[in-house]
Short mmCIF file of C-alpha atoms in Angstrom, two decimals:
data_model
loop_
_atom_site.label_atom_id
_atom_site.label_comp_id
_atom_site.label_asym_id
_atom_site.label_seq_id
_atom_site.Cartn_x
_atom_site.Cartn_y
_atom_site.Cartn_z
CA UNK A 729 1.18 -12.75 21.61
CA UNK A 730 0.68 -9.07 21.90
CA UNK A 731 -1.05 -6.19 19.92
CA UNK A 732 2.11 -3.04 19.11
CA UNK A 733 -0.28 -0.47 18.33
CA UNK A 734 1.40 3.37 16.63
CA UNK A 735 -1.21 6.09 16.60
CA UNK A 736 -0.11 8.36 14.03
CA UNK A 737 -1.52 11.59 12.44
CA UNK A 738 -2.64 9.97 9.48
CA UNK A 739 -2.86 6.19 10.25
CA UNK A 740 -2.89 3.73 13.07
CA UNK A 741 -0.76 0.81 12.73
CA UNK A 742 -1.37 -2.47 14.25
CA UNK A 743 1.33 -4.91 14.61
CA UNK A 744 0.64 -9.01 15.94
CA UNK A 745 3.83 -10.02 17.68
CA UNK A 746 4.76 -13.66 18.90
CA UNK A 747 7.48 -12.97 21.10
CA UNK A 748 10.18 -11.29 18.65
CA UNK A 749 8.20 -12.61 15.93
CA UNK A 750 6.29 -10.20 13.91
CA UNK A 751 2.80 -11.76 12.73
CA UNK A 752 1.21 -9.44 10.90
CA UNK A 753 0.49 -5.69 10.60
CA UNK A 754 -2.53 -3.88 9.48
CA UNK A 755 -3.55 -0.48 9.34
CA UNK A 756 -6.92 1.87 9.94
CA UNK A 757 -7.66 5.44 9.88
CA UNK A 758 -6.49 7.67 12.90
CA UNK A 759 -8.30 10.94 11.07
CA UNK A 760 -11.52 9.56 11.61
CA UNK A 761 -12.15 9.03 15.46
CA UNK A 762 -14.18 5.73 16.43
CA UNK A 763 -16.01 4.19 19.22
CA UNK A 764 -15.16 1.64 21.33
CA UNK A 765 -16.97 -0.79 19.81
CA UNK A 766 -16.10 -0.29 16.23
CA UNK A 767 -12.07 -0.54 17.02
CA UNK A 768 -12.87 -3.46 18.95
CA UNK A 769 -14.14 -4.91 16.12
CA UNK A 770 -11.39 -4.08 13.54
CA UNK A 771 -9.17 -4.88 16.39
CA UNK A 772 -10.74 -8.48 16.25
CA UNK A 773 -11.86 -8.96 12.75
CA UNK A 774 -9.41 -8.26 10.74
CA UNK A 775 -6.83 -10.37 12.93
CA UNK A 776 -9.26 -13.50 12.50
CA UNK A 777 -9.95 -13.25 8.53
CA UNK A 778 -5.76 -13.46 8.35
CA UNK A 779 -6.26 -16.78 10.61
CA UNK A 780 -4.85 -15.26 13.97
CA UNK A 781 -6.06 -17.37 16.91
CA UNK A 782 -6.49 -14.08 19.34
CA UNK A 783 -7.41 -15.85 22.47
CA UNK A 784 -3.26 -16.37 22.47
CA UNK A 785 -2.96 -12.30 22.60
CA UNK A 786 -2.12 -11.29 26.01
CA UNK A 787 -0.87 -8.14 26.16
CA UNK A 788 -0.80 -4.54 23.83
CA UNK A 789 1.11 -1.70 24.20
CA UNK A 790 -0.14 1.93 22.20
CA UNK A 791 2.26 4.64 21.54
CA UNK A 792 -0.26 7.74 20.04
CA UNK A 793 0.52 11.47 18.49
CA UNK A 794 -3.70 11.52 18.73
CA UNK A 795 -4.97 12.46 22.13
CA UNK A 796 -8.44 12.25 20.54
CA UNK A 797 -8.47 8.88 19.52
CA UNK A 798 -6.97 6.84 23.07
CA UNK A 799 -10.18 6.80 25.12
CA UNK A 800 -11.79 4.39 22.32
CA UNK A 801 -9.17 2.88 21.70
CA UNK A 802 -7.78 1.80 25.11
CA UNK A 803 -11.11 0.75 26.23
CA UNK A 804 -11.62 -1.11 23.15
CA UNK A 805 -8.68 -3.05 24.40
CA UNK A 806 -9.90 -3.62 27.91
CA UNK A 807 -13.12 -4.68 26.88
CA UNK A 808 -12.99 -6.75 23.89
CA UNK A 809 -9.39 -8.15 24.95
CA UNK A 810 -9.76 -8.00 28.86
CA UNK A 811 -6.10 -6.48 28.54
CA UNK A 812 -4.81 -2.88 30.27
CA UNK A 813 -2.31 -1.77 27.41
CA UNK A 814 0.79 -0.08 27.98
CA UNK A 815 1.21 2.96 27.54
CA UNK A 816 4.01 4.72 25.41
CA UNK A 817 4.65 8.15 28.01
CA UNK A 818 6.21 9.41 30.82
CA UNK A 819 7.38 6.67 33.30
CA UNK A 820 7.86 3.34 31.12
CA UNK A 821 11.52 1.77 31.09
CA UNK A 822 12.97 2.81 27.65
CA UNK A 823 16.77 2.40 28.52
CA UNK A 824 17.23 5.41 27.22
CA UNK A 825 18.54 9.00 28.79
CA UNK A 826 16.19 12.05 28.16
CA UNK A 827 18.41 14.57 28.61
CA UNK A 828 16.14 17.68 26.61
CA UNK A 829 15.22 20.87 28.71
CA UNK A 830 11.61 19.57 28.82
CA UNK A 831 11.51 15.49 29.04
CA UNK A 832 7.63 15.38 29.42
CA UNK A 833 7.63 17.15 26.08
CA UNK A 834 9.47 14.17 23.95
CA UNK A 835 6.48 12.72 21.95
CA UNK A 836 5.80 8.99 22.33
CA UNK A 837 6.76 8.42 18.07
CA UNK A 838 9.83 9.87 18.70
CA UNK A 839 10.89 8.07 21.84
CA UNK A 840 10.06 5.00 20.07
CA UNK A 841 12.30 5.53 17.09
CA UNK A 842 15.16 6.29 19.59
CA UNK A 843 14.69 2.92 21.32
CA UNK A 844 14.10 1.25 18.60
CA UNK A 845 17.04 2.98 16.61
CA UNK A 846 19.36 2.73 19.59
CA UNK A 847 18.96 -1.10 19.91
CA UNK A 848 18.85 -2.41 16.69
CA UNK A 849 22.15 -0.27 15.46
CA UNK A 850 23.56 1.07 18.61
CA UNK A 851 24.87 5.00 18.92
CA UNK A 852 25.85 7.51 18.01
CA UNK A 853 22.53 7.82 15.45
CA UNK A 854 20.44 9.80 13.78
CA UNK A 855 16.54 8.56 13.06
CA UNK A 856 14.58 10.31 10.73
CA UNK A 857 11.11 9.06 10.34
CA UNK A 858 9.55 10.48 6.91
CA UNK A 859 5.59 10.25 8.37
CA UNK A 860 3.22 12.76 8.65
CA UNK A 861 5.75 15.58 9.82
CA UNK A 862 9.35 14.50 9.00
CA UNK A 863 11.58 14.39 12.47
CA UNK A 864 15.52 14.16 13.18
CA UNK A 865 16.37 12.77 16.65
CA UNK A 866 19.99 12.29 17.42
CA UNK A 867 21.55 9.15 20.35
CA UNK A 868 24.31 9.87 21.62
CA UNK A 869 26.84 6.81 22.25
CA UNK A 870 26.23 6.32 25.91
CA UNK A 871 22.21 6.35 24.67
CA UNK A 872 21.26 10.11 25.50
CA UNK A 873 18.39 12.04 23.81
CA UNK A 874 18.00 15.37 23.71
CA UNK A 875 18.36 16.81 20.22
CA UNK A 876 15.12 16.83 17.83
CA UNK A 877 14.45 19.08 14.69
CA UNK A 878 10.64 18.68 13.33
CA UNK A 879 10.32 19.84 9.73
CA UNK A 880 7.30 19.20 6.57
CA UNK A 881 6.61 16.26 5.72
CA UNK A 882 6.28 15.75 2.15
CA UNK A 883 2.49 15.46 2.35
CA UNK A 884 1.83 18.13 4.54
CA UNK A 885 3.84 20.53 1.61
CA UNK A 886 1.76 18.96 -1.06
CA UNK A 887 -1.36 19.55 0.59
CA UNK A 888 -0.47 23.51 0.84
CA UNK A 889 0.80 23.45 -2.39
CA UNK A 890 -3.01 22.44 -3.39
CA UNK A 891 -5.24 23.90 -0.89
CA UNK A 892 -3.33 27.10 -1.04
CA UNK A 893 -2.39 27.68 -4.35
CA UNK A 894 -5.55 28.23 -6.18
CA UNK A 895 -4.35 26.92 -9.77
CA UNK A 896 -1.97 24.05 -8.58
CA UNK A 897 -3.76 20.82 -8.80
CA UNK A 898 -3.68 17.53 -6.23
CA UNK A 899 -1.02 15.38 -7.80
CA UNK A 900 0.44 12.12 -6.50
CA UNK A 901 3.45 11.98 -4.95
CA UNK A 902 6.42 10.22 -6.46
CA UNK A 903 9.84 11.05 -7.56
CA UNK A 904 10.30 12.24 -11.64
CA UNK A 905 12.58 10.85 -14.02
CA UNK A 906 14.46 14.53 -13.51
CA UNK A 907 14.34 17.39 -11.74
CA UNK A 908 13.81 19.36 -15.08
CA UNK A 909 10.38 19.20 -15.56
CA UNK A 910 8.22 20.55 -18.46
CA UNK A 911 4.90 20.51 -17.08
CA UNK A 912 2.69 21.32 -13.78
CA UNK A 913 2.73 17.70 -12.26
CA UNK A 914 6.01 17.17 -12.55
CA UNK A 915 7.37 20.20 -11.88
CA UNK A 916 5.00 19.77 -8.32
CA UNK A 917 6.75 16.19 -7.87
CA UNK A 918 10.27 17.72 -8.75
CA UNK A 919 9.87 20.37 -5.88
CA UNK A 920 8.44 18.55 -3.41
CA UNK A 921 10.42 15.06 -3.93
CA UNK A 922 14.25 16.98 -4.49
CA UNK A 923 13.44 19.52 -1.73
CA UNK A 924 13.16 17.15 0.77
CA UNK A 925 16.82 14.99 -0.66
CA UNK A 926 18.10 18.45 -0.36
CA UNK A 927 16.95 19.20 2.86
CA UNK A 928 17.35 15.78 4.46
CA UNK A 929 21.17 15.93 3.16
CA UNK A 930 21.88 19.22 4.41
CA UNK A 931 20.26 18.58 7.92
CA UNK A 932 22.61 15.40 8.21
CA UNK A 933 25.36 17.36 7.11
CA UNK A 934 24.66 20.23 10.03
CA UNK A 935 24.29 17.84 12.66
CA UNK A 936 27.55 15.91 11.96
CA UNK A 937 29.31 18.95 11.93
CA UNK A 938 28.07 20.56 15.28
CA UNK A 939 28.25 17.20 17.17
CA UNK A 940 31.85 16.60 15.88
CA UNK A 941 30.07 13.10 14.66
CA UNK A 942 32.53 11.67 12.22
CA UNK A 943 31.13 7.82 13.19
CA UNK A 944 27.31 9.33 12.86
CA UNK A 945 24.99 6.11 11.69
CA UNK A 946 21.92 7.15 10.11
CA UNK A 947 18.63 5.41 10.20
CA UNK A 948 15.27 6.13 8.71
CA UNK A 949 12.01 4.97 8.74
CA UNK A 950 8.59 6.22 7.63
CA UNK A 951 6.07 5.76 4.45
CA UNK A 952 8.27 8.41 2.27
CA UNK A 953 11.12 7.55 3.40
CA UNK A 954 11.40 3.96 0.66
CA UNK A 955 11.35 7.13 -1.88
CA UNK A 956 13.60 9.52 -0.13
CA UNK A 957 16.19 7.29 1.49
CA UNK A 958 17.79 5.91 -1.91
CA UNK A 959 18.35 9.15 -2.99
CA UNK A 960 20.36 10.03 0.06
CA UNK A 961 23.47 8.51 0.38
CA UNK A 962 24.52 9.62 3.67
CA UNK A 963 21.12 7.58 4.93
CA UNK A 964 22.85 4.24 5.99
CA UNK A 965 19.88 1.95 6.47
CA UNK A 966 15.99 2.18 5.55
CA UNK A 967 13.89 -0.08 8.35
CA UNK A 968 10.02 0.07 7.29
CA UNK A 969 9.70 -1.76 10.90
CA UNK A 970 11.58 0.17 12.94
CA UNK A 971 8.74 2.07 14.68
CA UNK A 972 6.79 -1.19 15.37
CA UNK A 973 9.84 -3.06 16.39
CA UNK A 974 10.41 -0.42 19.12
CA UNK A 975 7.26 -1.27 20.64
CA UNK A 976 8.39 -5.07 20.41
CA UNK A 977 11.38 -3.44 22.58
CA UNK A 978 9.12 -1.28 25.10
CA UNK A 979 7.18 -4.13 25.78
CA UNK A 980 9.75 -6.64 26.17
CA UNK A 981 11.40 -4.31 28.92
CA UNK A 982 8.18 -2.90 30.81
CA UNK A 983 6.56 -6.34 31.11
CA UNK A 984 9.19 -8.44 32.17
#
């Protein structure tokens, strides 16, 4: 068994595999920046309440967006698991060809997604993971990377809607029964749920036509994305997993 650990802006998620078998996932603050000892015991804890015999775990790989939060959390790791993770960066075996002016730039979420995209449903592919910041990152068919496009996420809009528009409330973020709305709140969750359909279809749209992609398969992934990806029709699969599954991947082909 092994620990697939994604560091994201907002959360860290914590996956429990058994070979290709996903245990269990769980999920702890990345905003709030821990010691060693305390995310070695949530790293322990909450694994044994769910009945996980951890002495089986013997081996974790971390992919992180959070410099701040790796020191704790990879010695938490070595000392509480007597384990040296993997790490998610420049070197590891990904099977995948970073063809962008700066490779050492690609962050670790990203190359992730790609692996995980490019194996599960092959290429040429678009992943878009709706997290924290929502990303595009187009495979080619022979498994190249090199295009990216970084835009909002929906909760980094909201939160300048609020924090910078002195009248406009914190709402929570869903879809409305129509984009006509009546009333602050909804008209809030109209503009920040159909803005991102519309942009989402028209960034599809721009990178089939540029590539020439007529075959273009499109993934996506990512918290928002279970509201998003319905209402986009040229989104051919949702995969909640497919971030944590690419760790499955990465450590499948960097420890055997």
């Amino acid at each position: 068994m092994f620990f697939a650990i994604d560091v994201g802006n907002t959360n860290i998620k914590i996956g429990i595999f058994d070979g290709k078998n996903l245990i269990t996932t769980f999920r702890m603050n990345s905003q709030i920046v821990h010691t060693t000892d305390e995310y070695g015991l949530m790293l322990k804890q909450i694994p044994e309440v769910q009945g996980i015999d951890l002495t089986k775990i013997e081996g974790a790989i971390i992919s992180s967006v959070v410099p701040k939060v790796m020191e704790s959390l990879h010695n938490a790791i070595v000392k509480y698991f007597g384990i040296k993770p993997i790490i998610v960066g420049p070197g590891i075996k990904t099977g995948i060809k970073l063809t962008s002016s700066n490779p050492k730039e690609v962050g670790a979420d990203r190359l992730v997604d790609v692996v995980s995209g490019y194996e599960k449903y092959g290429g040429p592919l678009l992943v878009i993971d709706f997290g924290t910041a929502t990303t595009y990152n187009l495979v080619t068919a022979d498994g190249s990377f090199s295009v990216g496009i970084t835009a909002p996420g929906v909760k980094i809009s909201a939160k300048a809607l609020w924090e910078d528009a002195a009248k406009l409330p914190e709402i929570e973020i869903k879809k409305p029964s129509s984009i006509l709305a009546t009333e602050t709140v909804t008209s809030m969750q109209a503009g920040l749920i159909y803005g991102q359909i519309g942009a989402t279809k028209y960034i599809i749209e721009q990178v089939k036509k540029e590539m020439g992609y007529d075959n273009l398969k499109v993934v996506a992934t990512g918290g928002m994305g279970s509201i998003i990806s319905p209402e986009v029709e040229e989104i051919d699969y949702y995969d909640i997993n497919l971030t944590i599954d690419g760790l499955r991947i990465l450590y499948e082909k960097n420890t055997k």
